[in-house]
Amino acid sequence: MSASETVGVLVSGSGTNLQALIDATAQEDHPARIGVVVSNRPKAKALERAERAGIPTAVVPHRRFEDRPSFERALVATLREHDVGWVALAGFMRLLTPTFLEAFPQRVLNIHPALLPSFPGTHAQSQAFAYGVRIAGVTLHFVDAGTDTGPIIAQGAVPVLPDDTEDALRERLLVAEHALYPRVLRWAVEGRLAVSGRTVRVDLPQGEHTWAWFG
Ligand code: GRF
């Protein structure tokens, strides 16, 4: 397995996106392999998912470090041990600074449960629901030092139905997340993504798109 196809997944929580990546990359025709799953929270359910799949795990608890740079250096060291070429954030609840990002330039992906640049930050689903948007969605983007401000790779649009609850919308958004993340990870390790300033050029496989409708 070469570094260019080895992905480190960073998690903090339940790991349903991680599960989607585990299931997709277990297929022979998916070019990426998950080399390690790293959590900042020892009790994250996502770790159990990785263990069940036989994927190496590591815990780097942010509270044990005196500052953010030392936490991030430990994260980088853990990923390097596993020869990781790409990093996929999947519900990782810490902001990353240049200390981390400069170790993996334009190699860090994130999924966000809103159509960025609307509703960055935490509780995006509740914000979209409370705002009364008619079309919600999810965004796959490169990570930069801002909060959900990095160049956008792909987006999935999800309708808000008249009698939706916030939970129903959240579930519908997750379906879109789980469909899009493995696809974008494939493009990444196949070298199909080129960042140019704010935007990303995607050398799309035949018949694929950088957007999807989950109506
Ligand atoms: C997802 O909604 C993702 O978009 C956001 O954090 C949540 C993680 O959920 N970044 P899970 O841990 O993958 O279930």
mmCIF file of C-alpha atoms and ligand atoms in Angstrom:
data_model
loop_
_atom_site.group_PDB
_atom_site.id
_atom_site.type_symbol
_atom_site.label_atom_id
_atom_site.label_comp_id
_atom_site.label_asym_id
_atom_site.label_seq_id
_atom_site.Cartn_x
_atom_site.Cartn_y
_atom_site.Cartn_z
ATOM 1 C CA MET A 1 0.000 0.000 0.000
ATOM 2 C CA SER A 2 1.560 3.336 -0.970
ATOM 3 C CA ALA A 3 1.180 6.537 1.044
ATOM 4 C CA SER A 4 -0.749 8.170 -1.794
ATOM 5 C CA GLU A 5 -3.613 5.750 -1.302
ATOM 6 C CA THR A 6 -3.391 5.442 2.487
ATOM 7 C CA VAL A 7 -5.853 7.530 4.451
ATOM 8 C CA GLY A 8 -5.862 8.435 8.105
ATOM 9 C CA VAL A 9 -9.349 9.158 9.412
ATOM 10 C CA LEU A 10 -9.716 11.547 12.351
ATOM 11 C CA VAL A 11 -12.827 11.099 14.487
ATOM 12 C CA SER A 12 -14.358 12.260 17.756
ATOM 13 C CA GLY A 13 -17.806 10.703 17.839
ATOM 14 C CA SER A 14 -20.150 8.058 16.561
ATOM 15 C CA GLY A 15 -18.377 7.499 13.263
ATOM 16 C CA THR A 16 -21.191 6.859 10.805
ATOM 17 C CA ASN A 17 -19.138 8.600 8.116
ATOM 18 C CA LEU A 18 -16.154 6.506 9.108
ATOM 19 C CA GLN A 19 -18.365 3.435 8.670
ATOM 20 C CA ALA A 20 -19.283 4.564 5.162
ATOM 21 C CA LEU A 21 -15.582 4.964 4.373
ATOM 22 C CA ILE A 22 -14.765 1.567 5.914
ATOM 23 C CA ASP A 23 -17.473 -0.138 3.861
ATOM 24 C CA ALA A 24 -16.471 1.586 0.617
ATOM 25 C CA THR A 25 -12.725 1.074 0.955
ATOM 26 C CA ALA A 26 -13.242 -2.591 1.818
ATOM 27 C CA GLN A 27 -14.366 -3.031 -1.793
ATOM 28 C CA GLU A 28 -11.557 -4.039 -4.125
ATOM 29 C CA ASP A 29 -12.471 -1.418 -6.684
ATOM 30 C CA HIS A 30 -12.020 1.470 -4.218
ATOM 31 C CA PRO A 31 -8.454 2.766 -4.514
ATOM 32 C CA ALA A 32 -8.111 4.111 -0.950
ATOM 33 C CA ARG A 33 -7.157 2.129 2.129
ATOM 34 C CA ILE A 34 -7.661 3.316 5.703
ATOM 35 C CA GLY A 35 -4.287 3.024 7.433
ATOM 36 C CA VAL A 36 -5.341 4.265 10.858
ATOM 37 C CA VAL A 37 -8.280 5.811 12.680
ATOM 38 C CA VAL A 38 -7.293 8.434 15.248
ATOM 39 C CA SER A 39 -9.605 9.852 17.899
ATOM 40 C CA ASN A 40 -9.058 12.679 20.352
ATOM 41 C CA ARG A 41 -11.706 11.069 22.564
ATOM 42 C CA PRO A 42 -10.898 7.654 24.073
ATOM 43 C CA LYS A 43 -14.577 6.674 24.237
ATOM 44 C CA ALA A 44 -15.550 7.574 20.670
ATOM 45 C CA LYS A 45 -17.805 4.911 19.192
ATOM 46 C CA ALA A 46 -15.954 5.349 15.940
ATOM 47 C CA LEU A 47 -12.976 3.526 17.475
ATOM 48 C CA GLU A 48 -15.113 0.406 17.946
ATOM 49 C CA ARG A 49 -16.134 0.543 14.297
ATOM 50 C CA ALA A 50 -12.481 0.633 13.244
ATOM 51 C CA GLU A 51 -11.557 -2.198 15.592
ATOM 52 C CA ARG A 52 -14.403 -4.340 14.242
ATOM 53 C CA ALA A 53 -13.020 -3.774 10.755
ATOM 54 C CA GLY A 54 -9.493 -4.696 11.825
ATOM 55 C CA ILE A 55 -8.157 -1.183 11.205
ATOM 56 C CA PRO A 56 -5.411 0.147 13.518
ATOM 57 C CA THR A 57 -6.609 2.802 15.968
ATOM 58 C CA ALA A 58 -4.918 5.425 18.088
ATOM 59 C CA VAL A 59 -6.108 7.855 20.729
ATOM 60 C CA VAL A 60 -4.471 11.272 20.990
ATOM 61 C CA PRO A 61 -6.399 12.985 23.800
ATOM 62 C CA HIS A 62 -6.188 16.738 23.283
ATOM 63 C CA ARG A 63 -6.600 17.459 27.003
ATOM 64 C CA ARG A 64 -3.283 15.815 27.795
ATOM 65 C CA PHE A 65 -1.373 18.378 25.762
ATOM 66 C CA GLU A 66 -0.466 21.772 27.085
ATOM 67 C CA ASP A 67 -1.270 23.587 23.864
ATOM 68 C CA ARG A 68 -2.718 23.086 20.401
ATOM 69 C CA PRO A 69 0.611 22.860 18.536
ATOM 70 C CA SER A 70 1.857 20.005 20.727
ATOM 71 C CA PHE A 71 -1.470 18.157 20.299
ATOM 72 C CA GLU A 72 -1.268 18.600 16.547
ATOM 73 C CA ARG A 73 2.365 17.486 16.384
ATOM 74 C CA ALA A 74 1.343 14.293 18.159
ATOM 75 C CA LEU A 75 -1.472 13.780 15.639
ATOM 76 C CA VAL A 76 0.960 14.231 12.749
ATOM 77 C CA ALA A 77 3.445 11.794 14.294
ATOM 78 C CA THR A 78 0.715 9.163 14.710
ATOM 79 C CA LEU A 79 -0.412 9.553 11.099
ATOM 80 C CA ARG A 80 3.175 9.408 9.849
ATOM 81 C CA GLU A 81 3.729 6.141 11.723
ATOM 82 C CA HIS A 82 1.022 4.688 9.525
ATOM 83 C CA ASP A 83 2.420 6.155 6.313
ATOM 84 C CA VAL A 84 -0.654 8.235 5.655
ATOM 85 C CA GLY A 85 -0.811 10.374 2.497
ATOM 86 C CA TRP A 86 -4.348 11.702 2.925
ATOM 87 C CA VAL A 87 -6.339 12.751 5.982
ATOM 88 C CA ALA A 88 -10.130 12.528 6.151
ATOM 89 C CA LEU A 89 -11.911 14.305 8.985
ATOM 90 C CA ALA A 90 -15.095 12.472 9.895
ATOM 91 C CA GLY A 91 -16.784 14.212 12.785
ATOM 92 C CA PHE A 92 -13.462 15.363 14.246
ATOM 93 C CA MET A 93 -14.339 18.099 16.704
ATOM 94 C CA ARG A 94 -11.070 20.048 16.935
ATOM 95 C CA LEU A 95 -10.036 22.951 14.741
ATOM 96 C CA LEU A 96 -6.750 22.363 12.959
ATOM 97 C CA THR A 97 -4.065 25.009 12.623
ATOM 98 C CA PRO A 98 -1.136 25.360 10.220
ATOM 99 C CA THR A 99 0.969 23.170 12.537
ATOM 100 C CA PHE A 100 -1.104 20.242 11.310
ATOM 101 C CA LEU A 101 -2.155 21.483 7.886
ATOM 102 C CA GLU A 102 1.386 22.223 6.717
ATOM 103 C CA ALA A 103 2.286 18.583 7.359
ATOM 104 C CA PHE A 104 -0.385 17.501 4.829
ATOM 105 C CA PRO A 105 -0.702 20.365 2.366
ATOM 106 C CA GLN A 106 -3.951 20.122 0.375
ATOM 107 C CA ARG A 107 -4.359 16.609 1.639
ATOM 108 C CA VAL A 108 -6.948 17.121 4.389
ATOM 109 C CA LEU A 109 -10.638 16.551 3.590
ATOM 110 C CA ASN A 110 -13.704 17.328 5.671
ATOM 111 C CA ILE A 111 -17.415 16.789 5.427
ATOM 112 C CA HIS A 112 -19.800 19.419 6.708
ATOM 113 C CA PRO A 113 -23.579 18.974 7.102
ATOM 114 C CA ALA A 114 -24.599 22.182 5.326
ATOM 115 C CA LEU A 115 -24.306 23.847 1.952
ATOM 116 C CA LEU A 116 -21.268 25.980 2.692
ATOM 117 C CA PRO A 117 -20.702 28.878 2.939
ATOM 118 C CA SER A 118 -24.047 28.803 4.791
ATOM 119 C CA PHE A 119 -24.003 27.521 8.350
ATOM 120 C CA PRO A 120 -20.337 26.840 9.085
ATOM 121 C CA GLY A 121 -19.301 25.630 12.533
ATOM 122 C CA THR A 122 -21.159 23.363 14.911
ATOM 123 C CA HIS A 123 -24.898 22.587 14.886
ATOM 124 C CA ALA A 124 -25.195 23.300 11.166
ATOM 125 C CA GLN A 125 -28.240 21.049 10.815
ATOM 126 C CA SER A 126 -30.128 22.801 13.653
ATOM 127 C CA GLN A 127 -29.202 26.176 12.235
ATOM 128 C CA ALA A 128 -30.473 25.292 8.763
ATOM 129 C CA PHE A 129 -33.684 23.847 10.223
ATOM 130 C CA ALA A 130 -34.281 26.859 12.465
ATOM 131 C CA TYR A 131 -33.581 29.252 9.605
ATOM 132 C CA GLY A 132 -36.263 27.592 7.523
ATOM 133 C CA VAL A 133 -34.188 26.817 4.453
ATOM 134 C CA ARG A 134 -35.974 24.744 1.797
ATOM 135 C CA ILE A 135 -32.843 23.098 0.493
ATOM 136 C CA ALA A 136 -30.270 21.884 2.982
ATOM 137 C CA GLY A 137 -27.241 19.819 2.119
ATOM 138 C CA VAL A 138 -23.722 18.650 2.721
ATOM 139 C CA THR A 139 -20.304 19.808 1.557
ATOM 140 C CA LEU A 140 -17.041 18.010 1.001
ATOM 141 C CA HIS A 141 -14.159 20.449 1.162
ATOM 142 C CA PHE A 142 -10.453 20.803 1.693
ATOM 143 C CA VAL A 143 -9.555 21.961 5.163
ATOM 144 C CA ASP A 144 -7.830 25.284 5.677
ATOM 145 C CA ALA A 145 -7.141 27.155 8.896
ATOM 146 C CA GLY A 146 -10.634 28.691 9.012
ATOM 147 C CA THR A 147 -13.836 27.101 10.262
ATOM 148 C CA ASP A 148 -15.295 25.231 7.279
ATOM 149 C CA THR A 149 -13.868 27.788 4.864
ATOM 150 C CA GLY A 150 -11.657 25.588 2.667
ATOM 151 C CA PRO A 151 -12.116 25.066 -1.093
ATOM 152 C CA ILE A 152 -15.309 23.164 -1.943
ATOM 153 C CA ILE A 153 -14.992 19.839 -3.770
ATOM 154 C CA ALA A 154 -18.562 18.516 -3.962
ATOM 155 C CA GLN A 155 -21.992 19.260 -2.563
ATOM 156 C CA GLY A 156 -25.156 17.279 -2.093
ATOM 157 C CA ALA A 157 -28.536 19.011 -1.876
ATOM 158 C CA VAL A 158 -31.201 17.645 0.438
ATOM 159 C CA PRO A 159 -34.790 18.939 0.540
ATOM 160 C CA VAL A 160 -36.425 20.102 3.752
ATOM 161 C CA LEU A 161 -39.889 18.565 3.721
ATOM 162 C CA PRO A 162 -42.990 20.385 5.010
ATOM 163 C CA ASP A 163 -43.473 18.201 8.082
ATOM 164 C CA ASP A 164 -39.809 17.560 8.794
ATOM 165 C CA THR A 165 -38.397 17.388 12.257
ATOM 166 C CA GLU A 166 -34.842 18.392 12.919
ATOM 167 C CA ASP A 167 -33.982 14.737 13.523
ATOM 168 C CA ALA A 168 -35.520 13.630 10.230
ATOM 169 C CA LEU A 169 -33.517 16.268 8.395
ATOM 170 C CA ARG A 170 -30.353 15.240 10.212
ATOM 171 C CA GLU A 171 -30.899 11.629 9.114
ATOM 172 C CA ARG A 172 -31.498 12.654 5.505
ATOM 173 C CA LEU A 173 -28.306 14.701 5.565
ATOM 174 C CA LEU A 174 -26.354 11.722 6.872
ATOM 175 C CA VAL A 175 -27.533 9.592 3.939
ATOM 176 C CA ALA A 176 -26.101 12.233 1.615
ATOM 177 C CA GLU A 177 -22.855 12.401 3.606
ATOM 178 C CA HIS A 178 -22.372 8.646 3.462
ATOM 179 C CA ALA A 179 -22.960 8.580 -0.294
ATOM 180 C CA LEU A 180 -20.630 11.461 -1.135
ATOM 181 C CA TYR A 181 -17.624 10.981 1.137
ATOM 182 C CA PRO A 182 -16.384 7.682 -0.367
ATOM 183 C CA ARG A 183 -16.775 9.125 -3.860
ATOM 184 C CA VAL A 184 -14.710 12.211 -3.066
ATOM 185 C CA LEU A 185 -12.094 10.121 -1.296
ATOM 186 C CA ARG A 186 -11.767 8.083 -4.470
ATOM 187 C CA TRP A 187 -11.224 11.240 -6.544
ATOM 188 C CA ALA A 188 -8.640 12.411 -4.001
ATOM 189 C CA VAL A 189 -6.444 9.316 -4.050
ATOM 190 C CA GLU A 190 -6.802 9.007 -7.813
ATOM 191 C CA GLY A 191 -5.232 12.469 -8.097
ATOM 192 C CA ARG A 192 -8.323 14.031 -9.637
ATOM 193 C CA LEU A 193 -8.454 17.123 -7.378
ATOM 194 C CA ALA A 194 -6.525 20.289 -8.174
ATOM 195 C CA VAL A 195 -6.873 23.301 -5.905
ATOM 196 C CA SER A 196 -6.610 26.676 -7.555
ATOM 197 C CA GLY A 197 -7.055 29.472 -5.040
ATOM 198 C CA ARG A 198 -10.578 29.184 -3.656
ATOM 199 C CA THR A 199 -11.788 26.617 -6.130
ATOM 200 C CA VAL A 200 -11.154 22.984 -6.917
ATOM 201 C CA ARG A 201 -10.938 21.521 -10.393
ATOM 202 C CA VAL A 202 -12.092 17.924 -10.486
ATOM 203 C CA ASP A 203 -11.033 15.647 -13.298
ATOM 204 C CA LEU A 204 -14.317 13.766 -13.095
ATOM 205 C CA PRO A 205 -14.707 10.135 -14.076
ATOM 206 C CA GLN A 206 -17.207 9.624 -16.895
ATOM 207 C CA GLY A 207 -20.782 10.118 -15.701
ATOM 208 C CA GLU A 208 -19.909 11.516 -12.267
ATOM 209 C CA HIS A 209 -20.676 14.997 -10.951
ATOM 210 C CA THR A 210 -19.505 17.364 -8.238
ATOM 211 C CA TRP A 211 -23.089 17.779 -7.072
ATOM 212 C CA ALA A 212 -25.886 15.392 -6.183
ATOM 213 C CA TRP A 213 -29.571 15.694 -5.371
ATOM 214 C CA PHE A 214 -30.914 13.571 -2.551
ATOM 215 C CA GLY A 215 -34.615 14.292 -3.006
HETATM 216 C C1 GRF B 1 -21.442 14.646 10.544
HETATM 217 O O1 GRF B 1 -22.664 15.303 10.498
HETATM 218 C C2 GRF B 1 -20.397 15.421 9.783
HETATM 219 O O2 GRF B 1 -20.909 16.118 8.700
HETATM 220 C C3 GRF B 1 -19.903 16.380 10.820
HETATM 221 O O3 GRF B 1 -19.883 15.648 12.016
HETATM 222 C C4 GRF B 1 -20.865 14.620 11.951
HETATM 223 C C5 GRF B 1 -20.158 13.334 12.231
HETATM 224 O O4 GRF B 1 -21.023 12.245 12.335
HETATM 225 N N1 GRF B 1 -18.613 16.918 10.446
HETATM 226 P P1 GRF B 1 -20.450 10.774 12.390
HETATM 227 O O5 GRF B 1 -19.479 10.711 13.566
HETATM 228 O O6 GRF B 1 -19.757 10.497 11.094
HETATM 229 O O7 GRF B 1 -21.633 9.899 12.599
#
